[in-house]
GROMACS .gro file of C-alpha atoms in nm:
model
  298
    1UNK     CA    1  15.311   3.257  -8.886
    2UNK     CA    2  15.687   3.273  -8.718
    3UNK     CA    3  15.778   3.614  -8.608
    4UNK     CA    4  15.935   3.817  -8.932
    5UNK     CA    5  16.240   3.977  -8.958
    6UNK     CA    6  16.195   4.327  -9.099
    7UNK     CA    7  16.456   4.473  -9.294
    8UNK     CA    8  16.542   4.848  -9.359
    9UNK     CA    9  16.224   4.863  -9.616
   10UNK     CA   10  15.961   4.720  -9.296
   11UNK     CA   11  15.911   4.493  -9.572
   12UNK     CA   12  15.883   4.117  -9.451
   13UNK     CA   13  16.176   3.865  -9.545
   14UNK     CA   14  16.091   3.634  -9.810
   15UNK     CA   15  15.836   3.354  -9.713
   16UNK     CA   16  15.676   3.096  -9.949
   17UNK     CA   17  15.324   3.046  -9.891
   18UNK     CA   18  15.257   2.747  -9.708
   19UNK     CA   19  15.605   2.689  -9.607
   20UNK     CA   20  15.633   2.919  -9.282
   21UNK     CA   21  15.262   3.048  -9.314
   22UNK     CA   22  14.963   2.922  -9.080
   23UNK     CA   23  14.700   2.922  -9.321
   24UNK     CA   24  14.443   2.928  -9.038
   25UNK     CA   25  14.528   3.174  -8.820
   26UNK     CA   26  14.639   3.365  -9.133
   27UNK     CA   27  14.264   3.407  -9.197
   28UNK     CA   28  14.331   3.231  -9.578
   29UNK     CA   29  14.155   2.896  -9.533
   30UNK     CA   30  13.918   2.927  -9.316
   31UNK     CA   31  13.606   2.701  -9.452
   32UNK     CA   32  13.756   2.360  -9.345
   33UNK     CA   33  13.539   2.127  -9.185
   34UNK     CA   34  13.625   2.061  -8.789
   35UNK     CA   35  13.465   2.057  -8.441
   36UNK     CA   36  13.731   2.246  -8.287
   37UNK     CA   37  13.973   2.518  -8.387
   38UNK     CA   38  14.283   2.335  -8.279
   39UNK     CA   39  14.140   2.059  -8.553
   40UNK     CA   40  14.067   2.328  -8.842
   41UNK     CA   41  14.420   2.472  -8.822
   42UNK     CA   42  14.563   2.139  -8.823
   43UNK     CA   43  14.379   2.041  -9.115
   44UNK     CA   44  14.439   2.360  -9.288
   45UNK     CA   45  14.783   2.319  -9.265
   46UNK     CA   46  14.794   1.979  -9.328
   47UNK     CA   47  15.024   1.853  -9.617
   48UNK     CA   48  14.714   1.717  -9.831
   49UNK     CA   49  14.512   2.051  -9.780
   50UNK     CA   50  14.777   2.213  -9.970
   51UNK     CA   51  14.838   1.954 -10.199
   52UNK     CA   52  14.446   1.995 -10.323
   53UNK     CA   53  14.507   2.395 -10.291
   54UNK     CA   54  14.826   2.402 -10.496
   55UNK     CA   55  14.661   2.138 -10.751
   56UNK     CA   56  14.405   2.410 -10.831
   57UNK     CA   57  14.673   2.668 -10.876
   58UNK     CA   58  14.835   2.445 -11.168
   59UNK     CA   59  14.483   2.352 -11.277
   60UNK     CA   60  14.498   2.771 -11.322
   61UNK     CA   61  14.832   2.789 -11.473
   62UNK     CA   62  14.708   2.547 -11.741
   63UNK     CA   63  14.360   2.713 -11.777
   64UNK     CA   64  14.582   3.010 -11.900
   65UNK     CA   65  14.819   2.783 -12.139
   66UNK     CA   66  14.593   2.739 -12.482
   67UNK     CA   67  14.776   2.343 -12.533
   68UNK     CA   68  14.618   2.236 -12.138
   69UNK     CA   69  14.289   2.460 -12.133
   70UNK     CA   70  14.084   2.270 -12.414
   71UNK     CA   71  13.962   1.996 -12.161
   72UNK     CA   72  13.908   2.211 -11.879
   73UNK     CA   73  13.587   2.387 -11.928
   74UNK     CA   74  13.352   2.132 -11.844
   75UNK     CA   75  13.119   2.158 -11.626
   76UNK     CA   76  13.122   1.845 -11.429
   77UNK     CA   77  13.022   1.968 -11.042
   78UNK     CA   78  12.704   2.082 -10.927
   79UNK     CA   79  12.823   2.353 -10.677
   80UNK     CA   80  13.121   2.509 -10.898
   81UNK     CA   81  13.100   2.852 -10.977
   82UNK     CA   82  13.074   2.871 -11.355
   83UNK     CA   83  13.382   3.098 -11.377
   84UNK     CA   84  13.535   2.828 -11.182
   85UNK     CA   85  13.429   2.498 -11.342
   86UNK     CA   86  13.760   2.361 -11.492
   87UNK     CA   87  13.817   2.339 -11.083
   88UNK     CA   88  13.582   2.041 -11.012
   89UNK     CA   89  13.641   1.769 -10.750
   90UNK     CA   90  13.753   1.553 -11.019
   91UNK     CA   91  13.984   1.770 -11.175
   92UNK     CA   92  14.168   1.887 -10.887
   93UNK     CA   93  14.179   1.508 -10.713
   94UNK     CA   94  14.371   1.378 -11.021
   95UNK     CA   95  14.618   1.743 -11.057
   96UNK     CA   96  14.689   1.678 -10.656
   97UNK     CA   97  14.752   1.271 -10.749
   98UNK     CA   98  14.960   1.336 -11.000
   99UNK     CA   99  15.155   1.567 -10.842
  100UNK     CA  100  15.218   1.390 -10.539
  101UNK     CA  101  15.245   1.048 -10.681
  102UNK     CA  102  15.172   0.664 -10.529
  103UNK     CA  103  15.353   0.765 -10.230
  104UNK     CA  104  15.143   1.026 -10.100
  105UNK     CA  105  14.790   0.853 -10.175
  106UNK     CA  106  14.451   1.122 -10.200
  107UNK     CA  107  14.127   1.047 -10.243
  108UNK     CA  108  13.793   1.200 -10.282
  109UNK     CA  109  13.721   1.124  -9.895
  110UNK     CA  110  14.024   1.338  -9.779
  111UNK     CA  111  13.871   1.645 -10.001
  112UNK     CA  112  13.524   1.592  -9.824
  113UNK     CA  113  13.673   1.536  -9.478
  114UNK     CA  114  13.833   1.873  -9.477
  115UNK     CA  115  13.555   2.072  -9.709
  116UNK     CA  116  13.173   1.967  -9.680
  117UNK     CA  117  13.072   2.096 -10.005
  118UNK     CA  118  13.291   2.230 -10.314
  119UNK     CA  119  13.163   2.555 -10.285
  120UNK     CA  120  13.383   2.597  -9.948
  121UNK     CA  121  13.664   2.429 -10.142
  122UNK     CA  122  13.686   2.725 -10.425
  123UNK     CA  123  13.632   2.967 -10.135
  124UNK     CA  124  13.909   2.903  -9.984
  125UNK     CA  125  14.120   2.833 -10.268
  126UNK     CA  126  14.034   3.228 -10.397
  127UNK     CA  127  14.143   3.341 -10.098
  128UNK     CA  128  14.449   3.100 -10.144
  129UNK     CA  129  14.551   3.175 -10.505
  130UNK     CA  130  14.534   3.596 -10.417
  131UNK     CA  131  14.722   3.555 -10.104
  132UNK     CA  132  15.003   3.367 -10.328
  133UNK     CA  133  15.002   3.654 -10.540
  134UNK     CA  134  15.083   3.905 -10.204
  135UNK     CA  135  15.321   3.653 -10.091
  136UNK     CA  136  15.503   3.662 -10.464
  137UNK     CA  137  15.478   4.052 -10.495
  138UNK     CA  138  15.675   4.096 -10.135
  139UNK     CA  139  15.956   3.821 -10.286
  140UNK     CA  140  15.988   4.047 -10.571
  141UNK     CA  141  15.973   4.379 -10.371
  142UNK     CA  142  16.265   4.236 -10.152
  143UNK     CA  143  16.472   4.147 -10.443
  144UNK     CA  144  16.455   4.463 -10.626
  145UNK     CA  145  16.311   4.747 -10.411
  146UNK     CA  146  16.639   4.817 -10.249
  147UNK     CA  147  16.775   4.989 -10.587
  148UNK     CA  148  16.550   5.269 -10.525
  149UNK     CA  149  16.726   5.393 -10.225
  150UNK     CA  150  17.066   5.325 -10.372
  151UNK     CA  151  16.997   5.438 -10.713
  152UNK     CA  152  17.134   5.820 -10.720
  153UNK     CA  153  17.178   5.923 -11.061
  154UNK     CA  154  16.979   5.600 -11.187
  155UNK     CA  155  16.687   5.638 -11.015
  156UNK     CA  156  16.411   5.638 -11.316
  157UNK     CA  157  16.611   5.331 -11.436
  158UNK     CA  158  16.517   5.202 -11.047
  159UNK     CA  159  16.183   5.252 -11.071
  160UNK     CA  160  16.195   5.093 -11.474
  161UNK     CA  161  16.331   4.794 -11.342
  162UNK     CA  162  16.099   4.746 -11.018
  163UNK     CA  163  15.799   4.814 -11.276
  164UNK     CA  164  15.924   4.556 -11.531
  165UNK     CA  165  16.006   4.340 -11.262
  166UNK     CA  166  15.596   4.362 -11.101
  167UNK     CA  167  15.420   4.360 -11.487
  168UNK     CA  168  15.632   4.085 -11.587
  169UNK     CA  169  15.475   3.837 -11.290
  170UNK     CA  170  15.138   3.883 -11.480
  171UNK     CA  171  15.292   3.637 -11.698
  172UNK     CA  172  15.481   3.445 -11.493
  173UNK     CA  173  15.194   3.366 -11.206
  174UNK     CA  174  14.907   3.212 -11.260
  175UNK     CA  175  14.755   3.420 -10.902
  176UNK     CA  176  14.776   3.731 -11.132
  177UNK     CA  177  14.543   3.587 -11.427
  178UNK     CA  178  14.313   3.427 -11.134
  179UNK     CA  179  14.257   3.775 -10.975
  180UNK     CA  180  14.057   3.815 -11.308
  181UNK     CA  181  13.799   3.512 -11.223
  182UNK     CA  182  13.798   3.652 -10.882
  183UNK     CA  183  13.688   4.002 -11.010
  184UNK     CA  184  13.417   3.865 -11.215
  185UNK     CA  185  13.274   3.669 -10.955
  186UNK     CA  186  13.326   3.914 -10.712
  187UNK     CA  187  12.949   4.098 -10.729
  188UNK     CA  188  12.761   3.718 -10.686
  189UNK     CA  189  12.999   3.584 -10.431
  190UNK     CA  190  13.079   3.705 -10.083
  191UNK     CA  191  13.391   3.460 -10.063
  192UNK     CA  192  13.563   3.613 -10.349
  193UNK     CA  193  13.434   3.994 -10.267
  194UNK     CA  194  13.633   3.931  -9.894
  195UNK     CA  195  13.923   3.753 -10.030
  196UNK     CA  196  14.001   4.022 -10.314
  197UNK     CA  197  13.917   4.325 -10.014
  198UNK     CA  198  14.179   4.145  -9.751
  199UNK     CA  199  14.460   4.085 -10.078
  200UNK     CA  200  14.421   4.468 -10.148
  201UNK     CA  201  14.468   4.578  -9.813
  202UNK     CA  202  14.818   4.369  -9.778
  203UNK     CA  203  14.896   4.450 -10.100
  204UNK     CA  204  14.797   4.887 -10.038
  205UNK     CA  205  15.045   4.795  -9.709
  206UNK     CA  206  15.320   4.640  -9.886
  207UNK     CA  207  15.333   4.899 -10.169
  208UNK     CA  208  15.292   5.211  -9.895
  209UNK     CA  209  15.578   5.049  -9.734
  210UNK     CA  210  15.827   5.105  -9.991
  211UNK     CA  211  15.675   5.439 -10.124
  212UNK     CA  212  15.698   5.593  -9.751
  213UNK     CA  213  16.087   5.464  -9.734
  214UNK     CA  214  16.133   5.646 -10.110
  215UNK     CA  215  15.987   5.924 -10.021
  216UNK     CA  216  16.159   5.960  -9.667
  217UNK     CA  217  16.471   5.858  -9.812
  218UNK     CA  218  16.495   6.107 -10.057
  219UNK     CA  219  16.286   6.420  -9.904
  220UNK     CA  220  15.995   6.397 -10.114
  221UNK     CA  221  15.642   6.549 -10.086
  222UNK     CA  222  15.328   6.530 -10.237
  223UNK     CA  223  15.160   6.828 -10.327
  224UNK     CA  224  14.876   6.963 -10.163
  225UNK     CA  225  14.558   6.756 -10.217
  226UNK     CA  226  14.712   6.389 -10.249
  227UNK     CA  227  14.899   6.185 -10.040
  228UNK     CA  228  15.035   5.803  -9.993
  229UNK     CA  229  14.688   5.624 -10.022
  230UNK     CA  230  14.590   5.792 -10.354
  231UNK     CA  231  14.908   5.758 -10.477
  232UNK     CA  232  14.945   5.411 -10.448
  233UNK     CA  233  14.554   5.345 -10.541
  234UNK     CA  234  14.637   5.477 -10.876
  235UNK     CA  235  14.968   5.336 -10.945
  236UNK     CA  236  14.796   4.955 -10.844
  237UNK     CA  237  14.546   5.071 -11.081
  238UNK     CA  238  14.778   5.123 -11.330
  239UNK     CA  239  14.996   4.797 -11.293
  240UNK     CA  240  14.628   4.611 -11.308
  241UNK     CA  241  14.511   4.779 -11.631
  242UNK     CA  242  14.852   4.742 -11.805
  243UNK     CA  243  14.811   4.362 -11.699
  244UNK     CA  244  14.494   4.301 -11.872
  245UNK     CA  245  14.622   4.402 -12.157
  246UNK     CA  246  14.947   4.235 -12.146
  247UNK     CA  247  14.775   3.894 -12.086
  248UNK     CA  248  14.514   3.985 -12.322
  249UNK     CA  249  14.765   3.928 -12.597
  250UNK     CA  250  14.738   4.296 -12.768
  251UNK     CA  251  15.036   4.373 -12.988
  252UNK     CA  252  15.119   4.645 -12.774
  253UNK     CA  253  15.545   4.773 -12.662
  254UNK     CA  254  15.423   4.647 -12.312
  255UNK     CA  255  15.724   4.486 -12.220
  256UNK     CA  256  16.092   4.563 -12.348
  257UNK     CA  257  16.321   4.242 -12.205
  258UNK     CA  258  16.557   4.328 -12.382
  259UNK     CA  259  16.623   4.688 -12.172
  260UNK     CA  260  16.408   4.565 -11.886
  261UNK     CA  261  16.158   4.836 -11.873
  262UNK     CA  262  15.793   4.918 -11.923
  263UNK     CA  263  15.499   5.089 -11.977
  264UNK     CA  264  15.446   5.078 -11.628
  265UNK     CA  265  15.751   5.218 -11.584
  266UNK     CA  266  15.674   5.491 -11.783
  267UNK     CA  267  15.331   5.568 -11.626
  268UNK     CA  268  15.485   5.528 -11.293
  269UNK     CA  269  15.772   5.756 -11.374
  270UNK     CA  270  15.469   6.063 -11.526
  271UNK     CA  271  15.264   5.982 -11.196
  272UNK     CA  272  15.597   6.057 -10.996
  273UNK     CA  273  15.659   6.364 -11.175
  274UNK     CA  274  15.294   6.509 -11.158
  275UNK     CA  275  15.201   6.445 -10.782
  276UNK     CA  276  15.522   6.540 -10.599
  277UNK     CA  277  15.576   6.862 -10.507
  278UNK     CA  278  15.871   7.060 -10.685
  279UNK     CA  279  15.875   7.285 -10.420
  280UNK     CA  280  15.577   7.531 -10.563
  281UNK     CA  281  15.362   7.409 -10.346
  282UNK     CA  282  15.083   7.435 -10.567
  283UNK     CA  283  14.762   7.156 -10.630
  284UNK     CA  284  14.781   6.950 -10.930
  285UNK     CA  285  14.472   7.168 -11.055
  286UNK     CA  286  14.663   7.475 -10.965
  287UNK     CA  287  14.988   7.360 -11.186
  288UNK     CA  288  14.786   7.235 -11.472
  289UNK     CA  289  14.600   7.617 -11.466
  290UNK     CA  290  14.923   7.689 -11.470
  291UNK     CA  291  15.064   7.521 -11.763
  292UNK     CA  292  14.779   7.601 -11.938
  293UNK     CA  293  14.827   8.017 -11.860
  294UNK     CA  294  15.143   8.000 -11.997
  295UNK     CA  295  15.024   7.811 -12.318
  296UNK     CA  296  14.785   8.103 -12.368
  297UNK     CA  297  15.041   8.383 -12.328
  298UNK     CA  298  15.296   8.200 -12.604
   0.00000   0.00000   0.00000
């Protein structure tokens, strides 16, 4: 990948997978077929090795969209995952042809040139579709994470907005409703299991980034017990679980677009509030005894 420019946040600029990205050295497709290195990243980069990858992303997108998923779930390729069989050979040939068109001609040969089975196809395309959903979180970090060090007097509706902003990709990115298939296959498949450990990791880094500018920005402290890691753990945790259930279709108040906030938000706002130190320097477990001593005496 070119050299980034970091801005005030140490977050990266915004990059496009597959655009300025070297998917090889980058450690995201890395089962391509080739003698030499020099000919697997050239491969891997190649313009019809992302034309198959980004076929299987809209083979995703349509998996999640009920009018396109119908005649997907076949099972019509001996090494596909189960989980993963609406991404045969066949299937993702004729997305990538009709996406490209007559002028950019594919065929099955170019598929097996670069992958010698399908099973190293869908490995790489896990790691693929997860690292598109880093890549998209860091485009929407750099777009909105700035209001939280201008925000002053508005800084809850900061943190509102950056929370709507990251929930509201669950249903705008297919990468987000693929980390589910990933998950479930994670246990049975080693591909999947390294691919969603390496997308946490960026993703921990990326989040820790902004939370360490917040917090050194504005003088903050965690109280004694918890610090950066555990905060951002739980707050992923929370964006993940709020996701399922958004996608899940629950009538829940999820989402407000009309004032651009959350329940993530919200939860983000109460984690804020309960791990940052007021200044008592007290645990967590010391403030709720706390709470709950003055309770008693009321």
């Amino acid at each position: 990948m070119s050299p980034q420019q970091r801005d005030p946040l140490n977050l990266p600029a915004e990059v496009h997978l597959g655009e300025d990205l070297d998917l090889y050295d980058a450690k995201i497709v890395t089962n391509i077929s080739g003698r030499s290195a020099r000919t697997r990243r050239r491969l891997a980069n190649g313009r019809e090795t992302l034309a198959f990858l980004d076929a299987a992303l809209d083979l995703t997108t349509e998996l999640f969209t009920p009018a396109f998923s119908e005649g997907l779930l076949d099972n019509d390729e001996e090494d596909a995952r189960p989980v993963m069989s609406y991404l045969s050979r066949r299937k993702v040939l004729a997305k990538a042809r009709n996406n490209c068109g007559d002028d950019f001609p594919l065929s099955e040969n170019m598929m097996r040139h670069r992958w010698s089975t399908h099973g190293d196809f869908l490995a790489d395309f896990v790691s693929y579709a997860l690292a598109d959903k880093h890549w998209s979180l860091q485009i929407a970090l750099s777009r909105h994470a700035r209001e939280l060090l201008t925000a002053g007097e508005d800084f809850a509706a900061a943190v509102h907005r950056i929370a709507y902003e990251d929930l509201k990709l669950v249903l705008e990115l297919p990468a987000y409703r693929f980390q589910l298939l990933a998950v479930a296959t994670a246990q049975a498949d080693s591909a999947s299991a390294q691919a969603l450990a390496r997308m946490y990791k960026n993703l921990s880094q990326v989040w820790m980034s902004l939370y360490a500018s917040v917090f050194e920005h504005y003088g903050f402290e965690f109280r004694p017990g918890v610090g950066m890691k555990e905060f951002s753990i739980l707050l992923q945790a929370m964006a993940e679980g709020l996701g399922l259930r958004l996608i899940s279709g629950v009538d829940e108040p999820l989402l407000d677009h009309e004032q651009q906030t959350s329940l993530l938000g919200t939860a983000a706002l109460s984690l804020f509030l309960a791990l940052v130190d007021p200044g008592d320097g007290l645990t967590l477990e010391q403030t709720a005894e706390a709470a709950m001593h003055r309770r008693r005496r009321t």
